[in-house]
mmCIF file of C-alpha atoms in Angstrom:
data_model
loop_
_atom_site.group_PDB
_atom_site.id
_atom_site.type_symbol
_atom_site.label_atom_id
_atom_site.label_comp_id
_atom_site.label_asym_id
_atom_site.label_seq_id
_atom_site.Cartn_x
_atom_site.Cartn_y
_atom_site.Cartn_z
ATOM 1 C CA MET A 785 -0.006 -0.017 0.078
ATOM 2 C CA LYS A 786 1.371 3.485 -0.922
ATOM 3 C CA ASN A 787 1.993 5.922 1.868
ATOM 4 C CA PRO A 788 -0.313 8.831 2.053
ATOM 5 C CA VAL A 789 1.034 11.831 0.386
ATOM 6 C CA VAL A 790 0.617 15.368 1.883
ATOM 7 C CA PRO A 791 -0.949 17.492 -0.954
ATOM 8 C CA SER A 792 0.744 20.766 -2.382
ATOM 9 C CA TRP A 793 -0.851 23.889 -2.876
ATOM 10 C CA THR A 794 -2.759 24.625 -6.123
ATOM 11 C CA GLU A 795 -3.526 27.529 -8.288
ATOM 12 C CA SER A 796 -6.047 29.087 -6.180
ATOM 13 C CA THR A 797 -3.638 29.341 -3.339
ATOM 14 C CA ARG A 798 -1.784 32.241 -4.786
ATOM 15 C CA ASN A 799 -4.906 34.369 -4.419
ATOM 16 C CA LEU A 800 -5.146 33.747 -0.830
ATOM 17 C CA PHE A 801 -1.766 35.023 0.541
ATOM 18 C CA LYS A 802 -2.564 38.850 0.264
ATOM 19 C CA PRO A 803 -5.250 38.850 3.066
ATOM 20 C CA VAL A 804 -3.328 36.411 5.321
ATOM 21 C CA ILE A 805 0.219 36.993 4.496
ATOM 22 C CA VAL A 806 1.146 38.269 8.037
ATOM 23 C CA LEU A 807 -0.635 35.255 9.805
ATOM 24 C CA VAL A 808 1.090 32.697 7.383
ATOM 25 C CA ILE A 809 4.658 34.162 8.028
ATOM 26 C CA THR A 810 4.028 34.216 11.696
ATOM 27 C CA PHE A 811 3.090 30.486 11.852
ATOM 28 C CA ALA A 812 5.248 29.388 9.027
ATOM 29 C CA ALA A 813 7.919 27.653 11.231
ATOM 30 C CA THR A 814 5.098 25.810 13.180
ATOM 31 C CA VAL A 815 3.657 24.558 9.832
ATOM 32 C CA LYS A 816 6.983 23.433 8.458
ATOM 33 C CA LEU A 817 7.860 21.683 11.688
ATOM 34 C CA SER A 818 4.526 19.790 11.480
ATOM 35 C CA GLN A 819 5.073 18.846 8.020
ATOM 36 C CA SER A 820 8.626 17.557 8.714
ATOM 37 C CA LEU A 821 7.494 15.573 11.598
ATOM 38 C CA TYR A 822 4.741 14.088 9.587
ATOM 39 C CA ARG A 823 7.076 13.097 6.842
ATOM 40 C CA TYR A 824 9.564 11.668 9.308
ATOM 41 C CA ASN A 825 6.859 9.548 10.904
ATOM 42 C CA LEU A 826 5.662 8.332 7.645
ATOM 43 C CA ARG A 827 9.193 7.210 6.760
ATOM 44 C CA ARG A 828 9.473 5.457 10.106
ATOM 45 C CA ARG A 829 6.207 3.668 9.665
ATOM 46 C CA SER A 830 7.103 2.641 6.307
ATOM 47 C CA ARG A 831 10.477 1.130 7.397
ATOM 48 C CA ALA A 832 8.614 -0.689 10.222
ATOM 49 C CA ARG A 833 6.027 -2.005 7.922
ATOM 50 C CA SER A 834 8.614 -3.305 5.192
ATOM 51 C CA GLY A 835 10.474 -5.243 8.122
ATOM 52 C CA THR A 836 7.405 -6.821 9.686
ATOM 53 C CA MET A 837 4.947 -7.418 6.833
ATOM 54 C CA SER A 838 7.104 -8.556 3.918
ATOM 55 C CA SER A 839 6.386 -12.234 4.571
ATOM 56 C CA SER A 840 2.598 -11.851 4.441
ATOM 57 C CA SER A 841 2.240 -8.908 2.125
ATOM 58 C CA SER A 842 0.852 -10.902 -0.794
ATOM 59 C CA SER A 843 -2.050 -12.497 1.010
ATOM 60 C CA ASP A 844 -2.819 -9.473 3.057
ATOM 61 C CA ASN A 845 -2.975 -7.161 0.065
ATOM 62 C CA GLY A 846 -5.321 -9.584 -1.686
ATOM 63 C CA THR A 847 -8.074 -11.505 0.055
ATOM 64 C CA GLY A 848 -7.311 -10.078 3.547
ATOM 65 C CA VAL A 849 -7.813 -6.451 2.398
ATOM 66 C CA GLN A 850 -11.021 -7.406 0.416
ATOM 67 C CA ALA A 851 -12.580 -9.236 3.352
ATOM 68 C CA ARG A 852 -11.979 -6.384 5.625
ATOM 69 C CA ARG A 853 -13.428 -3.807 3.217
ATOM 70 C CA ARG A 854 -16.445 -6.026 2.647
ATOM 71 C CA SER A 855 -17.019 -6.462 6.360
ATOM 72 C CA ARG A 856 -16.937 -2.673 6.937
ATOM 73 C CA ILE A 857 -19.358 -2.105 4.101
ATOM 74 C CA LEU A 858 -21.889 -4.738 5.399
ATOM 75 C CA SER A 859 -21.708 -3.378 8.872
ATOM 76 C CA SER A 860 -22.065 0.297 7.858
ATOM 77 C CA LYS A 861 -25.283 2.245 8.761
ATOM 78 C CA LEU A 862 -25.014 4.628 5.882
ATOM 79 C CA TYR A 863 -27.527 2.571 3.834
ATOM 80 C CA PHE A 864 -31.004 2.834 5.421
ATOM 81 C CA ASP A 865 -34.638 2.652 4.055
ATOM 82 C CA ILE A 866 -36.136 5.841 2.712
ATOM 83 C CA PRO A 867 -39.897 6.128 2.857
ATOM 84 C CA ASN A 868 -41.585 6.592 -0.495
ATOM 85 C CA SER A 869 -42.653 10.102 0.685
ATOM 86 C CA LYS A 870 -39.204 11.337 0.287
ATOM 87 C CA VAL A 871 -37.535 12.061 -3.027
ATOM 88 C CA PRO A 872 -33.953 11.056 -3.870
ATOM 89 C CA LEU A 873 -32.650 14.598 -3.210
ATOM 90 C CA ILE A 874 -30.045 14.372 -0.505
ATOM 91 C CA TYR A 875 -29.038 17.392 1.768
ATOM 92 C CA SER A 876 -28.335 18.172 5.381
ATOM 93 C CA SER A 877 -27.690 21.556 6.969
ATOM 94 C CA ALA A 878 -24.481 19.906 8.230
ATOM 95 C CA TYR A 879 -23.106 20.216 4.756
ATOM 96 C CA ASP A 880 -22.447 23.961 4.927
ATOM 97 C CA ILE A 881 -19.133 25.311 6.250
ATOM 98 C CA THR A 882 -18.857 28.234 8.610
ATOM 99 C CA PHE A 883 -15.462 28.799 10.250
ATOM 100 C CA LEU A 884 -15.250 32.259 11.835
ATOM 101 C CA GLY A 885 -15.267 33.824 8.304
ATOM 102 C CA ILE A 886 -12.103 32.123 7.310
ATOM 103 C CA GLU A 887 -13.925 30.063 4.881
ATOM 104 C CA LYS A 888 -14.351 33.218 2.699
ATOM 105 C CA LEU A 889 -10.601 33.218 2.049
ATOM 106 C CA HIS A 890 -11.067 30.379 -0.496
ATOM 107 C CA PRO A 891 -12.888 31.037 -3.716
ATOM 108 C CA PHE A 892 -15.217 28.065 -3.200
ATOM 109 C CA ASP A 893 -18.712 29.142 -1.859
ATOM 110 C CA SER A 894 -18.896 26.951 1.287
ATOM 111 C CA SER A 895 -22.587 27.726 1.783
ATOM 112 C CA LYS A 896 -23.445 26.715 -1.811
ATOM 113 C CA TRP A 897 -25.145 23.446 -0.758
ATOM 114 C CA GLY A 898 -27.774 25.158 1.503
ATOM 115 C CA ARG A 899 -28.229 27.943 -0.984
ATOM 116 C CA ILE A 900 -29.229 25.315 -3.694
ATOM 117 C CA CYS A 901 -31.778 23.788 -1.478
ATOM 118 C CA GLY A 902 -33.048 27.306 -0.561
ATOM 119 C CA PHE A 903 -33.684 28.044 -4.245
ATOM 120 C CA LEU A 904 -35.396 24.781 -4.708
ATOM 121 C CA LEU A 905 -37.745 25.337 -1.735
ATOM 122 C CA VAL A 906 -38.552 28.863 -2.722
ATOM 123 C CA ASP A 907 -39.282 27.883 -6.316
ATOM 124 C CA ASN A 908 -41.552 25.150 -5.108
ATOM 125 C CA VAL A 909 -39.498 22.366 -6.896
ATOM 126 C CA VAL A 910 -39.435 20.190 -3.708
ATOM 127 C CA ASP A 911 -41.080 20.201 -0.298
ATOM 128 C CA LYS A 912 -38.718 20.476 2.611
ATOM 129 C CA ASN A 913 -40.113 17.448 4.291
ATOM 130 C CA CYS A 914 -39.447 15.320 1.118
ATOM 131 C CA ILE A 915 -35.463 15.908 1.205
ATOM 132 C CA VAL A 916 -33.360 12.999 2.493
ATOM 133 C CA GLU A 917 -30.870 13.695 5.208
ATOM 134 C CA PRO A 918 -27.958 11.416 5.239
ATOM 135 C CA LEU A 919 -25.884 10.022 8.101
ATOM 136 C CA GLU A 920 -22.334 11.141 8.742
ATOM 137 C CA ALA A 921 -19.616 8.717 7.415
ATOM 138 C CA SER A 922 -17.876 7.028 10.344
ATOM 139 C CA LYS A 923 -14.077 6.166 10.566
ATOM 140 C CA ASN A 924 -15.040 2.563 9.933
ATOM 141 C CA ASP A 925 -16.878 3.633 6.767
ATOM 142 C CA LEU A 926 -13.963 5.855 5.614
ATOM 143 C CA LEU A 927 -11.599 2.944 6.127
ATOM 144 C CA VAL A 928 -13.199 1.139 3.191
ATOM 145 C CA VAL A 929 -11.013 3.217 0.872
ATOM 146 C CA HIS A 930 -8.729 5.302 3.090
ATOM 147 C CA SER A 931 -5.851 4.021 5.029
ATOM 148 C CA GLU A 932 -5.374 4.431 8.789
ATOM 149 C CA ALA A 933 -2.302 6.573 8.067
ATOM 150 C CA TYR A 934 -4.235 9.038 5.845
ATOM 151 C CA LEU A 935 -6.996 9.487 8.237
ATOM 152 C CA ASN A 936 -4.463 10.074 10.975
ATOM 153 C CA CYS A 937 -2.820 12.793 8.891
ATOM 154 C CA LEU A 938 -6.177 14.727 8.986
ATOM 155 C CA LYS A 939 -5.614 15.005 12.727
ATOM 156 C CA LYS A 940 -3.034 17.628 12.077
ATOM 157 C CA SER A 941 -4.549 21.049 11.128
ATOM 158 C CA ALA A 942 -1.587 21.893 8.820
ATOM 159 C CA ASN A 943 -2.403 19.007 6.588
ATOM 160 C CA VAL A 944 -6.207 19.917 6.430
ATOM 161 C CA ALA A 945 -5.043 23.522 5.692
ATOM 162 C CA MET A 946 -3.119 22.391 2.550
ATOM 163 C CA ILE A 947 -5.995 20.185 1.406
ATOM 164 C CA ILE A 948 -8.659 22.771 1.577
ATOM 165 C CA GLU A 949 -6.120 25.746 0.511
ATOM 166 C CA VAL A 950 -6.875 27.971 3.369
ATOM 167 C CA PRO A 951 -3.614 28.618 5.166
ATOM 168 C CA PRO A 952 -4.828 30.141 8.560
ATOM 169 C CA VAL A 953 -6.665 26.723 9.189
ATOM 170 C CA ALA A 954 -3.140 25.462 10.036
ATOM 171 C CA VAL A 955 -3.078 27.371 13.357
ATOM 172 C CA PHE A 956 -6.334 26.178 14.792
ATOM 173 C CA PRO A 957 -6.853 23.376 17.233
ATOM 174 C CA ASN A 958 -7.597 20.262 15.291
ATOM 175 C CA CYS A 959 -10.758 19.546 17.350
ATOM 176 C CA LEU A 960 -12.202 22.808 15.846
ATOM 177 C CA VAL A 961 -10.928 21.946 12.412
ATOM 178 C CA GLN A 962 -12.622 18.563 12.742
ATOM 179 C CA GLN A 963 -15.989 20.167 13.770
ATOM 180 C CA LYS A 964 -15.960 23.052 11.266
ATOM 181 C CA VAL A 965 -14.331 21.578 8.267
ATOM 182 C CA LEU A 966 -14.165 17.759 8.273
ATOM 183 C CA TYR A 967 -17.580 17.086 9.837
ATOM 184 C CA PRO A 968 -19.496 18.776 6.953
ATOM 185 C CA PHE A 969 -17.314 16.799 4.601
ATOM 186 C CA ARG A 970 -18.116 13.630 6.232
ATOM 187 C CA ASN A 971 -21.902 14.205 6.077
ATOM 188 C CA GLN A 972 -21.437 14.890 2.486
ATOM 189 C CA VAL A 973 -19.666 11.571 1.979
ATOM 190 C CA GLY A 974 -22.596 9.732 3.714
ATOM 191 C CA GLY A 975 -24.958 11.514 1.223
ATOM 192 C CA THR A 976 -22.946 10.379 -1.827
ATOM 193 C CA ILE A 977 -22.813 6.723 -0.493
ATOM 194 C CA LEU A 978 -26.583 6.739 0.096
ATOM 195 C CA ALA A 979 -27.346 8.209 -3.409
ATOM 196 C CA ALA A 980 -26.247 5.138 -5.085
ATOM 197 C CA LYS A 981 -28.754 3.035 -3.077
ATOM 198 C CA LEU A 982 -31.532 5.513 -3.840
ATOM 199 C CA ALA A 983 -30.474 5.742 -7.417
ATOM 200 C CA LYS A 984 -30.785 1.813 -7.705
ATOM 201 C CA GLU A 985 -34.188 1.883 -6.190
ATOM 202 C CA ARG A 986 -35.793 5.040 -7.784
ATOM 203 C CA GLY A 987 -33.587 5.494 -11.081
ATOM 204 C CA TRP A 988 -31.883 8.554 -10.062
ATOM 205 C CA ALA A 989 -30.549 10.424 -6.916
ATOM 206 C CA ILE A 990 -28.947 13.802 -6.556
ATOM 207 C CA ASN A 991 -26.616 14.460 -3.655
ATOM 208 C CA VAL A 992 -26.605 18.401 -3.183
ATOM 209 C CA GLY A 993 -22.983 18.169 -2.280
ATOM 210 C CA GLY A 994 -19.965 15.697 -2.612
ATOM 211 C CA GLY A 995 -18.077 15.089 -5.769
ATOM 212 C CA PHE A 996 -14.616 15.356 -4.014
ATOM 213 C CA HIS A 997 -12.960 14.008 -7.114
ATOM 214 C CA HIS A 998 -9.308 15.117 -6.192
ATOM 215 C CA CYS A 999 -9.134 12.780 -3.170
ATOM 216 C CA SER A 1000 -7.921 9.234 -3.590
ATOM 217 C CA GLY A 1001 -7.609 6.718 -0.769
ATOM 218 C CA GLU A 1002 -3.958 7.982 0.196
ATOM 219 C CA LYS A 1003 -4.038 11.628 -0.761
ATOM 220 C CA GLY A 1004 -6.297 14.695 -0.431
ATOM 221 C CA GLY A 1005 -5.993 17.941 -2.238
ATOM 222 C CA GLY A 1006 -8.001 20.732 -4.187
ATOM 223 C CA PHE A 1007 -10.669 21.126 -1.349
ATOM 224 C CA CYS A 1008 -11.286 17.472 -1.280
ATOM 225 C CA ALA A 1009 -10.532 15.667 2.002
ATOM 226 C CA TYR A 1010 -12.434 12.234 1.535
ATOM 227 C CA ALA A 1011 -12.809 10.082 -1.575
ATOM 228 C CA ASP A 1012 -16.548 9.960 -1.635
ATOM 229 C CA ILE A 1013 -16.771 8.803 -5.259
ATOM 230 C CA SER A 1014 -14.551 5.740 -4.704
ATOM 231 C CA LEU A 1015 -16.559 5.100 -1.322
ATOM 232 C CA CYS A 1016 -19.814 5.215 -3.162
ATOM 233 C CA ILE A 1017 -18.767 2.842 -5.743
ATOM 234 C CA HIS A 1018 -17.349 0.191 -3.445
ATOM 235 C CA PHE A 1019 -20.445 0.181 -1.375
ATOM 236 C CA ALA A 1020 -22.413 -0.312 -4.572
ATOM 237 C CA PHE A 1021 -20.291 -3.182 -5.514
ATOM 238 C CA ASP A 1022 -20.963 -4.958 -2.247
ATOM 239 C CA ARG A 1023 -24.282 -3.913 -1.220
ATOM 240 C CA LEU A 1024 -26.170 -3.307 -4.660
ATOM 241 C CA ASN A 1025 -24.994 -6.392 -6.651
ATOM 242 C CA ILE A 1026 -23.521 -3.895 -9.078
ATOM 243 C CA SER A 1027 -20.358 -4.871 -11.043
ATOM 244 C CA ARG A 1028 -19.919 -2.183 -13.694
ATOM 245 C CA VAL A 1029 -20.008 1.597 -12.926
ATOM 246 C CA MET A 1030 -19.387 4.457 -15.406
ATOM 247 C CA ILE A 1031 -17.926 7.824 -13.858
ATOM 248 C CA ILE A 1032 -18.915 10.776 -16.005
ATOM 249 C CA ASP A 1033 -16.829 13.601 -14.648
ATOM 250 C CA LEU A 1034 -17.685 16.968 -16.215
ATOM 251 C CA ASP A 1035 -16.171 19.266 -13.496
ATOM 252 C CA ALA A 1036 -13.600 21.544 -15.157
ATOM 253 C CA HIS A 1037 -10.781 19.847 -13.283
ATOM 254 C CA GLN A 1038 -9.406 16.441 -13.821
ATOM 255 C CA GLY A 1039 -10.665 13.859 -11.411
ATOM 256 C CA ASN A 1040 -7.335 12.488 -10.554
ATOM 257 C CA GLY A 1041 -8.663 10.996 -7.209
ATOM 258 C CA HIS A 1042 -11.030 8.366 -8.431
ATOM 259 C CA GLU A 1043 -8.802 7.745 -11.471
ATOM 260 C CA THR A 1044 -5.905 6.815 -9.017
ATOM 261 C CA ASP A 1045 -8.173 4.622 -6.977
ATOM 262 C CA PHE A 1046 -9.551 2.612 -9.816
ATOM 263 C CA ALA A 1047 -6.459 2.430 -11.864
ATOM 264 C CA ASN A 1048 -6.637 -0.655 -14.171
ATOM 265 C CA ASP A 1049 -9.888 -1.744 -12.612
ATOM 266 C CA SER A 1050 -12.106 -3.069 -15.511
ATOM 267 C CA ARG A 1051 -15.306 -2.710 -13.510
ATOM 268 C CA VAL A 1052 -15.162 1.216 -13.581
ATOM 269 C CA TYR A 1053 -15.281 3.155 -16.841
ATOM 270 C CA ILE A 1054 -14.148 6.761 -16.601
ATOM 271 C CA LEU A 1055 -15.238 9.436 -18.995
ATOM 272 C CA ASP A 1056 -13.424 12.681 -17.883
ATOM 273 C CA MET A 1057 -13.999 15.995 -19.749
ATOM 274 C CA TYR A 1058 -11.535 18.527 -18.260
ATOM 275 C CA ASN A 1059 -9.301 21.551 -18.928
ATOM 276 C CA PRO A 1060 -5.716 20.150 -19.150
ATOM 277 C CA GLY A 1061 -4.230 23.637 -18.508
ATOM 278 C CA ILE A 1062 -5.310 23.875 -15.002
ATOM 279 C CA TYR A 1063 -4.857 22.035 -11.591
ATOM 280 C CA PRO A 1064 -4.098 19.097 -10.857
ATOM 281 C CA PHE A 1065 -1.691 18.260 -13.672
ATOM 282 C CA ASP A 1066 -1.681 14.789 -12.604
ATOM 283 C CA TYR A 1067 -0.205 13.176 -15.620
ATOM 284 C CA GLU A 1068 0.042 9.625 -13.975
ATOM 285 C CA ALA A 1069 -3.754 9.620 -13.102
ATOM 286 C CA ARG A 1070 -4.561 10.600 -16.788
ATOM 287 C CA ARG A 1071 -3.142 7.167 -17.873
ATOM 288 C CA TYR A 1072 -6.173 5.601 -16.162
ATOM 289 C CA ILE A 1073 -8.881 7.597 -17.902
ATOM 290 C CA ASP A 1074 -10.748 5.395 -20.283
ATOM 291 C CA GLN A 1075 -12.228 8.178 -22.293
ATOM 292 C CA LYS A 1076 -10.306 11.482 -22.126
ATOM 293 C CA VAL A 1077 -11.847 14.629 -23.533
ATOM 294 C CA GLU A 1078 -9.773 17.787 -23.205
ATOM 295 C CA VAL A 1079 -11.369 21.172 -23.382
ATOM 296 C CA VAL A 1080 -8.913 24.059 -23.291
ATOM 297 C CA SER A 1081 -9.219 27.300 -21.686
ATOM 298 C CA GLY A 1082 -11.703 29.644 -23.487
ATOM 299 C CA THR A 1083 -13.855 26.746 -24.696
ATOM 300 C CA THR A 1084 -17.375 28.085 -25.434
ATOM 301 C CA THR A 1085 -20.774 26.505 -24.794
ATOM 302 C CA ASN A 1086 -21.499 25.172 -28.395
ATOM 303 C CA GLU A 1087 -18.178 23.556 -28.742
ATOM 304 C CA TYR A 1088 -18.413 22.043 -25.230
ATOM 305 C CA LEU A 1089 -21.877 20.576 -25.711
ATOM 306 C CA ARG A 1090 -20.758 19.184 -29.240
ATOM 307 C CA LYS A 1091 -17.806 17.395 -27.538
ATOM 308 C CA LEU A 1092 -20.125 16.037 -24.789
ATOM 309 C CA ASP A 1093 -22.546 14.578 -27.508
ATOM 310 C CA GLU A 1094 -19.754 12.891 -29.186
ATOM 311 C CA SER A 1095 -18.414 11.496 -26.001
ATOM 312 C CA LEU A 1096 -21.474 10.053 -24.872
ATOM 313 C CA GLU A 1097 -22.018 8.386 -28.129
ATOM 314 C CA VAL A 1098 -18.577 6.768 -28.036
ATOM 315 C CA SER A 1099 -19.149 5.654 -24.434
ATOM 316 C CA VAL A 1100 -22.400 3.723 -25.606
ATOM 317 C CA HIS A 1101 -20.236 1.308 -27.655
ATOM 318 C CA SER A 1102 -17.400 1.172 -25.169
ATOM 319 C CA PHE A 1103 -18.978 0.165 -21.797
ATOM 320 C CA ASP A 1104 -22.411 -1.076 -20.523
ATOM 321 C CA PRO A 1105 -22.672 0.226 -17.005
ATOM 322 C CA GLU A 1106 -25.145 -0.673 -14.331
ATOM 323 C CA LEU A 1107 -24.628 2.656 -12.471
ATOM 324 C CA ILE A 1108 -23.590 6.019 -13.483
ATOM 325 C CA VAL A 1109 -21.815 8.439 -11.200
ATOM 326 C CA TYR A 1110 -22.154 11.881 -12.641
ATOM 327 C CA ASN A 1111 -19.808 14.426 -11.296
ATOM 328 C CA ALA A 1112 -21.538 17.765 -12.311
ATOM 329 C CA GLY A 1113 -19.190 20.556 -11.460
ATOM 330 C CA THR A 1114 -20.159 24.003 -12.297
ATOM 331 C CA ASP A 1115 -16.675 25.523 -12.531
ATOM 332 C CA ILE A 1116 -17.085 25.426 -16.252
ATOM 333 C CA LEU A 1117 -19.251 28.536 -15.976
ATOM 334 C CA ASP A 1118 -18.038 31.491 -17.959
ATOM 335 C CA GLY A 1119 -16.211 33.638 -15.398
ATOM 336 C CA ASP A 1120 -15.175 30.928 -13.021
ATOM 337 C CA PRO A 1121 -11.801 31.938 -11.840
ATOM 338 C CA LEU A 1122 -10.375 28.495 -11.578
ATOM 339 C CA GLY A 1123 -12.179 26.502 -14.460
ATOM 340 C CA ARG A 1124 -11.347 29.041 -17.241
ATOM 341 C CA LEU A 1125 -13.954 27.865 -19.590
ATOM 342 C CA LYS A 1126 -16.793 29.909 -21.121
ATOM 343 C CA ILE A 1127 -19.877 27.845 -20.576
ATOM 344 C CA SER A 1128 -23.201 29.738 -20.165
ATOM 345 C CA PRO A 1129 -25.850 28.987 -17.286
ATOM 346 C CA ASP A 1130 -28.174 27.608 -20.017
ATOM 347 C CA GLY A 1131 -25.137 25.444 -21.197
ATOM 348 C CA ILE A 1132 -24.940 23.913 -17.725
ATOM 349 C CA THR A 1133 -28.717 23.180 -17.892
ATOM 350 C CA ASN A 1134 -28.338 21.599 -21.350
ATOM 351 C CA ARG A 1135 -25.262 19.576 -20.282
ATOM 352 C CA ASP A 1136 -27.085 18.124 -17.073
ATOM 353 C CA GLU A 1137 -30.042 17.271 -19.404
ATOM 354 C CA LYS A 1138 -28.073 15.481 -21.793
ATOM 355 C CA VAL A 1139 -26.444 13.239 -19.175
ATOM 356 C CA PHE A 1140 -29.743 12.524 -17.564
ATOM 357 C CA ARG A 1141 -31.329 11.587 -20.980
ATOM 358 C CA PHE A 1142 -28.441 9.435 -21.853
ATOM 359 C CA ALA A 1143 -28.876 7.462 -18.416
ATOM 360 C CA ARG A 1144 -32.791 7.560 -18.210
ATOM 361 C CA LYS A 1145 -33.012 6.361 -21.985
ATOM 362 C CA ARG A 1146 -31.024 3.293 -21.110
ATOM 363 C CA ASN A 1147 -32.613 2.631 -17.709
ATOM 364 C CA ILE A 1148 -29.235 3.153 -15.994
ATOM 365 C CA PRO A 1149 -29.473 4.409 -12.355
ATOM 366 C CA ILE A 1150 -27.744 7.712 -12.106
ATOM 367 C CA VAL A 1151 -26.210 9.607 -9.124
ATOM 368 C CA MET A 1152 -25.523 13.295 -9.491
ATOM 369 C CA LEU A 1153 -22.886 15.167 -7.279
ATOM 370 C CA THR A 1154 -22.512 19.007 -7.474
ATOM 371 C CA SER A 1155 -18.740 18.975 -7.117
ATOM 372 C CA GLY A 1156 -16.650 22.251 -7.854
ATOM 373 C CA GLY A 1157 -17.945 25.675 -8.663
ATOM 374 C CA TYR A 1158 -16.199 28.842 -7.520
ATOM 375 C CA MET A 1159 -18.878 31.595 -8.151
ATOM 376 C CA LYS A 1160 -21.737 32.719 -6.017
ATOM 377 C CA SER A 1161 -23.876 32.197 -9.033
ATOM 378 C CA SER A 1162 -23.185 28.455 -9.124
ATOM 379 C CA ALA A 1163 -25.958 27.771 -6.523
ATOM 380 C CA ARG A 1164 -28.692 29.485 -8.675
ATOM 381 C CA VAL A 1165 -27.453 27.702 -11.779
ATOM 382 C CA ILE A 1166 -27.485 24.231 -10.215
ATOM 383 C CA ALA A 1167 -31.014 24.872 -8.806
ATOM 384 C CA ASP A 1168 -32.192 26.011 -12.279
ATOM 385 C CA SER A 1169 -30.709 22.886 -13.885
ATOM 386 C CA ILE A 1170 -32.491 20.582 -11.195
ATOM 387 C CA THR A 1171 -35.606 22.564 -11.938
ATOM 388 C CA ASN A 1172 -35.268 21.895 -15.584
ATOM 389 C CA LEU A 1173 -34.766 18.214 -14.945
ATOM 390 C CA SER A 1174 -37.959 18.124 -13.124
ATOM 391 C CA ASN A 1175 -39.917 20.087 -15.739
ATOM 392 C CA LYS A 1176 -38.577 17.694 -18.413
ATOM 393 C CA CYS A 1177 -39.675 14.661 -16.437
ATOM 394 C CA LEU A 1178 -36.279 13.283 -16.066
ATOM 395 C CA ILE A 1179 -36.585 13.289 -12.358
ATOM 396 C CA ASP A 1180 -39.620 13.364 -10.198
ATOM 397 C CA THR A 1181 -39.184 15.924 -7.280
ATOM 398 C CA GLY A 1182 -42.334 14.864 -5.623
ATOM 399 C CA LYS A 1183 -44.052 18.305 -5.827
ATOM 400 C CA ASN A 1184 -47.418 16.417 -5.419
ATOM 401 C CA MET A 1185 -46.273 14.153 -2.708
ATOM 402 C CA THR A 1186 -47.297 14.587 0.952
ATOM 403 C CA ALA A 1187 -44.889 13.286 3.620
ATOM 404 C CA THR A 1188 -46.152 10.315 5.757
#
């Protein structure tokens, strides 16, 4: 098993230093010491493992790992029965991140998820009582994909600060970081995992959150601390009797996390449509993309949608999935500071409609995750897109349902 890797800063970090430069310089020595100790401990643990586990590594990395993973999945409480009065729209107020205003130092709108649901409620697209609230993913759930060493690295605030790209977080007690940052993420992970069960039962599910596609089992980064997509798929394998999953990743950034986790895994087909000129520049992970579609900076709506149509048509003849995980990032919007593409709000609506039509026409259960999007307007755009899916009868948001 590879050692966990502490993530490096990405492009958005450069924009953060101006307002926090004094604080960062003050605590730079502390952060550097924490990183050095972390790397030292990793090397020491690695040497210890190589000396004590070499004789049993082959069997332990095979059936033993699979048995432990399956046992954790089967004992998880994240799958639970949902009454028919609920619709497969998943959200909890615990998703939203508020951290003494520090969250505003990152371009990501950390209240986006609540604002999406707020728009849907005001627009009478869904009733509040019909929304499904997930459970928080436990440590045992996270160990299905993540190593103990990686989860332990999240107990150091400096490591979390680098993952979420907000330097001042490094100086706060980790108990506060767990409560204000990682707890919301773990709730979103629970939502993504539950979404697959709902999709299998109802044909579709939308987690108004999740899509942490830069995180793999051993490494976080790019505002992604937990590998919810990989976890969702492994749960589906063992609990839903699913053996073939297609990931359609249409976030502007390459989904290097799930690509790393499912490298050379024939059960998972990855269609990734991304801007190659922006983070994460993970050329190793690109080798594991089954269908790579690159859209360069400045790509406009018509060109983007044309490439999407072509890509979906190719995938029909390449793979026959039993579940689609759709990573529907809105950082492709024109004006997004990190995505650098020029897709209109209507283009987002058309994109989501195309993917849902693709799945629904073939009776393939589909899970949608909201993923990246670094403008305040993203929440409104996502809500409008979900409304369109409802109006086109591609999803049933239960406007005429009454809770039991």
